[in-house]
Coordinates of C-alpha atoms and ligand atoms in Angstrom, one line a residue:
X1456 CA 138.8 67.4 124.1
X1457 CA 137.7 69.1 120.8
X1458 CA 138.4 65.4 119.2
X1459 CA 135.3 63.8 121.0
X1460 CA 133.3 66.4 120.0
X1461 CA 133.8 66.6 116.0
X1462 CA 133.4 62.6 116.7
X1463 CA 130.2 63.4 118.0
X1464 CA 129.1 65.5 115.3
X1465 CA 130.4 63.5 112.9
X1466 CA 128.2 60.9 114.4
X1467 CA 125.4 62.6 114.6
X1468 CA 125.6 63.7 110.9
X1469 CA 126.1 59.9 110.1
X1470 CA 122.8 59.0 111.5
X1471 CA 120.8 61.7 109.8
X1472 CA 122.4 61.2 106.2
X1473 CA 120.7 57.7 107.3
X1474 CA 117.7 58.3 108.4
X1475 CA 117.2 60.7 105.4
X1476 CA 117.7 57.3 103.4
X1477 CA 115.3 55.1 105.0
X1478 CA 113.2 58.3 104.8
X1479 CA 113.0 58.1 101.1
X1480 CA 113.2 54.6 101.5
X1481 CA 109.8 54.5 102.9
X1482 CA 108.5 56.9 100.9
X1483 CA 108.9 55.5 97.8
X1484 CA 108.3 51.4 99.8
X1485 CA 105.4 51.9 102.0
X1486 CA 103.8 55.9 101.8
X1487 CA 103.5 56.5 97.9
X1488 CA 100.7 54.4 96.2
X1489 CA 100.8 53.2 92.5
X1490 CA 99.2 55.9 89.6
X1491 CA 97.1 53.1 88.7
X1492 CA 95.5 52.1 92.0
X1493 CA 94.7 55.4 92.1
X1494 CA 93.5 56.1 89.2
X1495 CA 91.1 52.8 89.5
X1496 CA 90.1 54.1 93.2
X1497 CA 89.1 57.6 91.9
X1498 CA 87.1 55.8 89.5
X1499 CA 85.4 53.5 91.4
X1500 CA 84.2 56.2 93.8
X1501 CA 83.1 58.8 91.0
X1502 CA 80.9 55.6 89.4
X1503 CA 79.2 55.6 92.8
X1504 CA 78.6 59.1 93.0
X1505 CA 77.1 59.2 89.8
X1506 CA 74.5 56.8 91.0
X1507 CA 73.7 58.5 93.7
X1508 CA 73.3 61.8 92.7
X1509 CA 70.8 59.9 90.1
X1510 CA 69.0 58.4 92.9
X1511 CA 68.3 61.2 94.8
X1512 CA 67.2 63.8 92.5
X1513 CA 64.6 61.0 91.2
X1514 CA 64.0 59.7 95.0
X1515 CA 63.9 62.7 96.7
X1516 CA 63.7 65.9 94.2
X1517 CA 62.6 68.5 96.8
X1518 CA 65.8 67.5 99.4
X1519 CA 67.6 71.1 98.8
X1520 CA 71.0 70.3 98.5
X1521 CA 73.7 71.3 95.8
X1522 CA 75.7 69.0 93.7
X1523 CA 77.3 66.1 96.0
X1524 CA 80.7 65.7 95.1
X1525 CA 84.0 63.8 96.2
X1526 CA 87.4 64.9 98.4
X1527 CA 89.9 63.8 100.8
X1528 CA 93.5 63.0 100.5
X1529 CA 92.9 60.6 96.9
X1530 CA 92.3 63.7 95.2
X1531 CA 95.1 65.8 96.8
X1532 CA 97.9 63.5 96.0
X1533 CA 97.8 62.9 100.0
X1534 CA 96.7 59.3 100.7
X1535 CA 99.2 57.1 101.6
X1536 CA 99.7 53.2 101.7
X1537 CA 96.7 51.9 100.4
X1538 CA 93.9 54.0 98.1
X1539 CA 91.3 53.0 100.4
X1540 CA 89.1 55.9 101.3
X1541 CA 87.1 59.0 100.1
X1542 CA 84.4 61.5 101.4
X1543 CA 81.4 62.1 99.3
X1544 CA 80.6 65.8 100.2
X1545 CA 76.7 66.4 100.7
X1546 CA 76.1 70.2 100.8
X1547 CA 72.9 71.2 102.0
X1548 CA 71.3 74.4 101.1
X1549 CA 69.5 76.4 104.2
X1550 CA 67.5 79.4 104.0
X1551 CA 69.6 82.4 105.0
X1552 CA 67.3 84.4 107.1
X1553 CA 66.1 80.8 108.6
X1554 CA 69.5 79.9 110.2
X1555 CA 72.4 81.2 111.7
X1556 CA 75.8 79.9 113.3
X1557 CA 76.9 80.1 116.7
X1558 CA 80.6 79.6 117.0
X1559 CA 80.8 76.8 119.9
X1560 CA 83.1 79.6 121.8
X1561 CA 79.5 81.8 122.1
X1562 CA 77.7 78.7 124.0
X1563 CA 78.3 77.1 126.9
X1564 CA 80.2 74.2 125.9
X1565 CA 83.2 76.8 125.0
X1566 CA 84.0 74.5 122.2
X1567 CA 86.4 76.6 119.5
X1568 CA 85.9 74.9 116.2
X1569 CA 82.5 73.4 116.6
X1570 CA 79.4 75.6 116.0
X1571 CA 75.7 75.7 116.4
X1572 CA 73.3 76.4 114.0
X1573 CA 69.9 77.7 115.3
X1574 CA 66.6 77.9 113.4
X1575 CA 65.4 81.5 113.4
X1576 CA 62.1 83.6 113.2
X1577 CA 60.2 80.5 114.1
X1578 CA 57.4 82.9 114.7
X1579 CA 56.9 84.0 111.3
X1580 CA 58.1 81.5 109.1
X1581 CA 56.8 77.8 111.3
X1582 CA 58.1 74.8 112.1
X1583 CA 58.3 72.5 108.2
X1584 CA 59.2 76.5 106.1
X1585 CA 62.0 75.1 105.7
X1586 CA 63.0 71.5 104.2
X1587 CA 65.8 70.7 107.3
X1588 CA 62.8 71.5 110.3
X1589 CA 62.5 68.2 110.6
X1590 CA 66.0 67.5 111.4
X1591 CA 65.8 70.0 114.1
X1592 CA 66.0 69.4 118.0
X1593 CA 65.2 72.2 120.6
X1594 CA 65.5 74.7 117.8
X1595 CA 69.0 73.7 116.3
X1596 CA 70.0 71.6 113.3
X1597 CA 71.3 68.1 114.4
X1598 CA 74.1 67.0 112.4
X1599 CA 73.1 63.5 114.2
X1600 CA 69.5 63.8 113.0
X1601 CA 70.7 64.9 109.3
X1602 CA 73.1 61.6 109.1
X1603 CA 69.9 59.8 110.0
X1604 CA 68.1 61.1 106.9
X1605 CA 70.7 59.8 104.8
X1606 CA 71.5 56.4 107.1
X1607 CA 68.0 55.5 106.4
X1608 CA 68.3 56.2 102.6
X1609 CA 71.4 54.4 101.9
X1610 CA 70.8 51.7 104.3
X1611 CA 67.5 51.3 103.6
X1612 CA 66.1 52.6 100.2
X1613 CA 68.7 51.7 98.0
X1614 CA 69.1 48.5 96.2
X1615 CA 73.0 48.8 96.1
X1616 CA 73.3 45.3 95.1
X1617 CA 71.4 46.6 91.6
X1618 CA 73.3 49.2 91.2
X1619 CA 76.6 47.2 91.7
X1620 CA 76.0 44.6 89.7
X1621 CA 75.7 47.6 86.8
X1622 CA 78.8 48.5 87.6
X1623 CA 80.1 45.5 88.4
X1624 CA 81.5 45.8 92.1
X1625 CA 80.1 45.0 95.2
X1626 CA 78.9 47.7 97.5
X1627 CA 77.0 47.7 101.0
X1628 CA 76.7 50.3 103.8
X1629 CA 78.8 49.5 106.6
X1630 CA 77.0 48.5 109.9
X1631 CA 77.1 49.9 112.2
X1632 CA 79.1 53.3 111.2
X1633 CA 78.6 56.5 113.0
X1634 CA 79.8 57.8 110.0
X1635 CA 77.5 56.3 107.4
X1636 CA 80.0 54.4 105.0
X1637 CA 79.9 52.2 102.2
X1638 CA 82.0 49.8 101.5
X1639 CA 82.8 49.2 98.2
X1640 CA 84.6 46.0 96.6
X1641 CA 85.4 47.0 92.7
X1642 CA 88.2 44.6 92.2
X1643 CA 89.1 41.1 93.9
X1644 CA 91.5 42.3 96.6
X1645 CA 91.1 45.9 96.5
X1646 CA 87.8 47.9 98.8
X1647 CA 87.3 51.4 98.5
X1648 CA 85.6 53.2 101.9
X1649 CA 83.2 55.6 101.1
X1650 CA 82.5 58.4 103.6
X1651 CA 78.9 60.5 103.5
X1652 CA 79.6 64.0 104.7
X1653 CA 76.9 66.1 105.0
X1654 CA 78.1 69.7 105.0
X1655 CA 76.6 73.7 105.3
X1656 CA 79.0 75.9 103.9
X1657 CA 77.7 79.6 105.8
X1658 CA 77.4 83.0 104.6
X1659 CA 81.0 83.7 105.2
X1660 CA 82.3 80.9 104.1
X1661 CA 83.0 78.7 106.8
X1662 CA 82.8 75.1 106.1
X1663 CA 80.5 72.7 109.1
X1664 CA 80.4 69.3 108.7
X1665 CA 78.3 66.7 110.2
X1666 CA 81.3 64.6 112.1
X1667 CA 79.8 64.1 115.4
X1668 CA 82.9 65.3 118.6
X1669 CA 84.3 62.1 119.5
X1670 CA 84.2 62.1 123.4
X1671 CA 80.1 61.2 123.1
X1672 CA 78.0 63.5 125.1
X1673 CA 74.9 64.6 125.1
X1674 CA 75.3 68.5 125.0
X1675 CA 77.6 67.7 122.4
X1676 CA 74.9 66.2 120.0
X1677 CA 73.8 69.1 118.5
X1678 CA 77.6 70.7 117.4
X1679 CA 78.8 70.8 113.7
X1680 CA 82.3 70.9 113.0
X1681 CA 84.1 73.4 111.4
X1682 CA 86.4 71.9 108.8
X1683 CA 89.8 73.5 107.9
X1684 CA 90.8 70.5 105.3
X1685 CA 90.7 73.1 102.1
X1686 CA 92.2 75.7 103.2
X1687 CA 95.0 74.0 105.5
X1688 CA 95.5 71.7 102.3
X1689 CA 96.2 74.4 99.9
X1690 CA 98.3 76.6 102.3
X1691 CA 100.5 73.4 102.5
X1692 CA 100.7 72.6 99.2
X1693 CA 101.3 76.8 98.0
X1694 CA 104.3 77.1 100.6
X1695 CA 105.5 74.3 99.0
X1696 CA 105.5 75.5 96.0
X1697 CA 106.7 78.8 96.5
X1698 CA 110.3 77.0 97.4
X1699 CA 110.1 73.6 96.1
X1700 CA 110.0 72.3 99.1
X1701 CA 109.4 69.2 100.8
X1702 CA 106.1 69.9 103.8
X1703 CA 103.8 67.5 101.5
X1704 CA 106.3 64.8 101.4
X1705 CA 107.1 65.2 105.3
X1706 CA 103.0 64.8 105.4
X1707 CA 102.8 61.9 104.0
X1708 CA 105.7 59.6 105.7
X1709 CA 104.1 61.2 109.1
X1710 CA 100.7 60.2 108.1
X1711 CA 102.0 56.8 107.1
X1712 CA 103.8 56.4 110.2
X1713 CA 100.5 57.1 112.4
X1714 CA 98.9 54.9 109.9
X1715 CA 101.4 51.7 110.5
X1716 CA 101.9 52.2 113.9
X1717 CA 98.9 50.9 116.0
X1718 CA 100.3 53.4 118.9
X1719 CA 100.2 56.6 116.7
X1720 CA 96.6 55.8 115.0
X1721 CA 95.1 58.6 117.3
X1722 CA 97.0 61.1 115.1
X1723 CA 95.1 62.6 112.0
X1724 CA 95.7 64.1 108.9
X1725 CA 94.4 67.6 109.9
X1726 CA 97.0 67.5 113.0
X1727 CA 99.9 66.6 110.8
X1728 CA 99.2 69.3 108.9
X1729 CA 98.3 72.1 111.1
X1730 CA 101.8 70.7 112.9
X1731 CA 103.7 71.4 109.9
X1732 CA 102.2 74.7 108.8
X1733 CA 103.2 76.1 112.4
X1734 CA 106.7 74.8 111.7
X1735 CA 107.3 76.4 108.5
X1736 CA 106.1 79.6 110.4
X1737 CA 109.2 79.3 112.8
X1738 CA 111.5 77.3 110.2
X1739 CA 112.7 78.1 106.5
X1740 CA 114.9 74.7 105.0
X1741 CA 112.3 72.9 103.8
X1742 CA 114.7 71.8 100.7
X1743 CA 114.0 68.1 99.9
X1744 CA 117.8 66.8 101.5
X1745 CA 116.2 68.5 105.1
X1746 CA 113.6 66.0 104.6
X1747 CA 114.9 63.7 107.9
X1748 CA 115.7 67.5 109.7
X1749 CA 112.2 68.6 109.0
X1750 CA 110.6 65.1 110.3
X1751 CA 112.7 65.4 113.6
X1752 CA 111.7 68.6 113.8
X1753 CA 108.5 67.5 113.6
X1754 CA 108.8 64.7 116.2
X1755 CA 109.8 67.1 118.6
X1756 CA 107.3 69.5 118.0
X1757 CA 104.6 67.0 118.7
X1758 CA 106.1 66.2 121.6
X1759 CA 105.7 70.0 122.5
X1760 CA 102.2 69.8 121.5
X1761 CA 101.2 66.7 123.7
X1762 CA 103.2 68.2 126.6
X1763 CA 101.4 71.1 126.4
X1764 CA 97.9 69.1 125.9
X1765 CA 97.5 72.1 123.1
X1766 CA 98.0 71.8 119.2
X1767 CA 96.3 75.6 118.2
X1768 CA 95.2 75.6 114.7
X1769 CA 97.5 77.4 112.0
X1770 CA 94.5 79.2 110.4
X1771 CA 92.6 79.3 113.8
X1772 CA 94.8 79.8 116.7
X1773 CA 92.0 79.6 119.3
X1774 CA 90.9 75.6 118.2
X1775 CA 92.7 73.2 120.0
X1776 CA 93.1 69.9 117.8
X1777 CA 94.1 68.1 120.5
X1778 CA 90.5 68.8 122.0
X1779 CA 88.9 65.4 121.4
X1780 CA 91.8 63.1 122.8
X1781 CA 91.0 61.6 126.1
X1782 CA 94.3 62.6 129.0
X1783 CA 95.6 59.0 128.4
X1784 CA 95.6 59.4 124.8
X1785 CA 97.4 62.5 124.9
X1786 CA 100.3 60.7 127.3
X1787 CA 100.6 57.6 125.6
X1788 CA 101.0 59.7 122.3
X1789 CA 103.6 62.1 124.1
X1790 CA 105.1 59.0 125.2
X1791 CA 105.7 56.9 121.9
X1792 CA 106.9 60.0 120.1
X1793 CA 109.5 60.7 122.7
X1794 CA 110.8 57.5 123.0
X1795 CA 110.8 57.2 118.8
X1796 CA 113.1 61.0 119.3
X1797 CA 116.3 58.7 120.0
X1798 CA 115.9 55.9 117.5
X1799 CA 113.4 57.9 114.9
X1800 CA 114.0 55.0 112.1
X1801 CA 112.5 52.7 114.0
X1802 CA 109.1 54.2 113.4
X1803 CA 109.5 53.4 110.1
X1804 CA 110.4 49.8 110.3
X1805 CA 106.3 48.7 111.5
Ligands
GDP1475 P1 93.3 60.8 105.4 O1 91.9 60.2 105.4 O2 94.1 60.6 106.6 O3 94.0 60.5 104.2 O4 93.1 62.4 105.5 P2 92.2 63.4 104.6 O5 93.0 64.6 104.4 O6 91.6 62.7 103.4 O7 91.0 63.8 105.6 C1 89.9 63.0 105.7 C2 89.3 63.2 107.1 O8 89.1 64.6 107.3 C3 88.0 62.5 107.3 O9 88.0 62.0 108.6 C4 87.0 63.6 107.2 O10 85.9 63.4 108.0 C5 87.7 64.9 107.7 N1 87.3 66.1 107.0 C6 87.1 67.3 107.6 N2 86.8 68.2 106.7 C7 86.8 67.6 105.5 C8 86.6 68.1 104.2 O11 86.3 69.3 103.9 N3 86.7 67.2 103.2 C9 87.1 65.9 103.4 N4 87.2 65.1 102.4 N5 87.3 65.4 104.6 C10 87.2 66.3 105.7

């Protein structure tokens, strides 16, 4: 009768007063990383982009860019487990009336979220008007061929041993990295990974950025992705605010999680969020003791998500984030979540 079924609840509010414990548990263990690590990352990648920006506007004065400069989670309070990684952002500045954007919805990959960006009024201003001509193939602007400007610079004009031994770490370009990374050692047992990013920010302010799509194909070469990352970061962080609540914190233990768990790795930052931000449309408690509600919640609505083959975009309904993961991928994802549904602490114990 009734009996069983206050048991039941009473049972069921047991468990979550626990797993809101190991929740904070882990937070404070595993996701939250030391000031001072920190503090000694950030440093480590500003020294290097210092450097750089000295190199290049003695190397290469002419390349028209704007002021590199660095972002990511270690400057958003976001990283979790281990200061390890940065993005060095390398805007480049194109001649308005000499390029324009496609969105990728336009062309016929029907790709929402990627774009094209095609050379213009080649007949009156040639081929070499503008400084980024010669990183253009069959008249658009390949991200691939602009990483390969800046792979052969780092990896090959630079003598990063110099300039580490001025600052005292040891830095060299990872090889081979589709990304173009460095890697660099500034104290015995610590390495910093540092990301180039080429990036176009357009006339209306949409950000592209040179991350090639990650299911390889040709037609794809040519595609710059839009990035969300500023705009999805500061949403999170104002809603937040607003209430005092708890969506950053709920972040970073998922992030952590998909970081610790081998299983999960397939799961970004950007689809945390976006997963989150459509929540907090639908749900209001986001009060720091919902904390182990909130990360069910948002167990579950992965699960949705990966059921669905469909996780839209909170500030662009129409982009799929779930667009570069293979059918298997998606599965086993849907899978591990659902199992973790029934015993959710375990995710936490890897
Ligand atoms: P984390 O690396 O998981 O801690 O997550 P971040 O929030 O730092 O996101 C970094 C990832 O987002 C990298 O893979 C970047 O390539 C990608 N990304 C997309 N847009 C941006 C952007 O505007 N800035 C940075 N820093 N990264 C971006």
């Amino acid at each position: 009768g009734g009996g069983g079924a206050a048991q039941s609840d009473l049972l069921r509010a047991r468990m979550r007063l626990s797993l809101q414990e190991h929740l904070w548990e882990f937070y404070q263990n595993r996701v939250n990383i030391p000031t001072e690590e920190q503090a000694t990352a950030r440093r480590a990648a500003l020294d290097i982009c210092a450097e750089l920006r000295v190199f290049l506007h003695a190397k290469l004065p002419d390349m028209p860019l704007r002021e590199m400069y660095l972002s990511g989670s270690l400057y958003d309070d976001l990283q979790v487990v281990m200061a390890d990684h940065a993005q060095l952002m390398v805007p480049l500045i194109l001649e308005k009336n000499l390029w324009s954007s496609i969105p990728g919805e336009d062309t016929i990959m029907n790709l929402p979220g990627f774009w094209l960006v095609r050379r213009e009024n080649l007949e009156y201003f040639p081929r070499n008007s503008s400084y980024w001509d010669r990183c253009m193939v069959g008249g658009y602007l390949s991200p691939k061929s602009v990483l390969e400007v800046f792979d052969k610079l780092v990896a090959g004009s630079i003598n990063w041993p110099a300039i580490g031994s001025v600052l005292d770490y040891v830095i060299r370009p990872v090889v081979p990295s589709e990304t173009l990374t460095l890697e660099v050692q500034y104290e015995t047992n610590r390495k910093l990974y540092v990301d180039f990013l080429p990036l176009l920010v357009m006339e209306d302010g949409t950000s592209l950025i040179a991350k090639p799509h990650r299911l390889v194909a040709e037609r794809h070469e040519n595609l710059w992705r839009q990035s969300f990352r500023v705009a999805e970061t500061a949403r999170l962080r104002a809603l937040d605010q607003e209430d005092g609540g708890c969506r950053c914190t709920c972040l970073k233990v998922a992030k952590a999680v998909c970081k610790l768990n081998p299983a999960l790795n397939r799961l970004n930052a950007s689809q945390l969020t976006n997963a989150i931000l459509l929540l907090s449309e639908k749900e209001g408690d986001w009060t720091q003791e919902a904390l182990a509600d909130r990360f069910l919640h948002l167990l579950r609505a992965l699960v949705g998500h990966l059921e669905a083959g469909r996780l839209p975009c909170a500030l662009s309904p129409k982009v799929n984030l779930f667009c570069e993961l293979t059918e298997q991928e998606v599965d086993e994802l849907g899978y591990t979540l659902y199992c973790a549904l029934s015993d959710p602490a375990g995710l936490l114990r890897s």
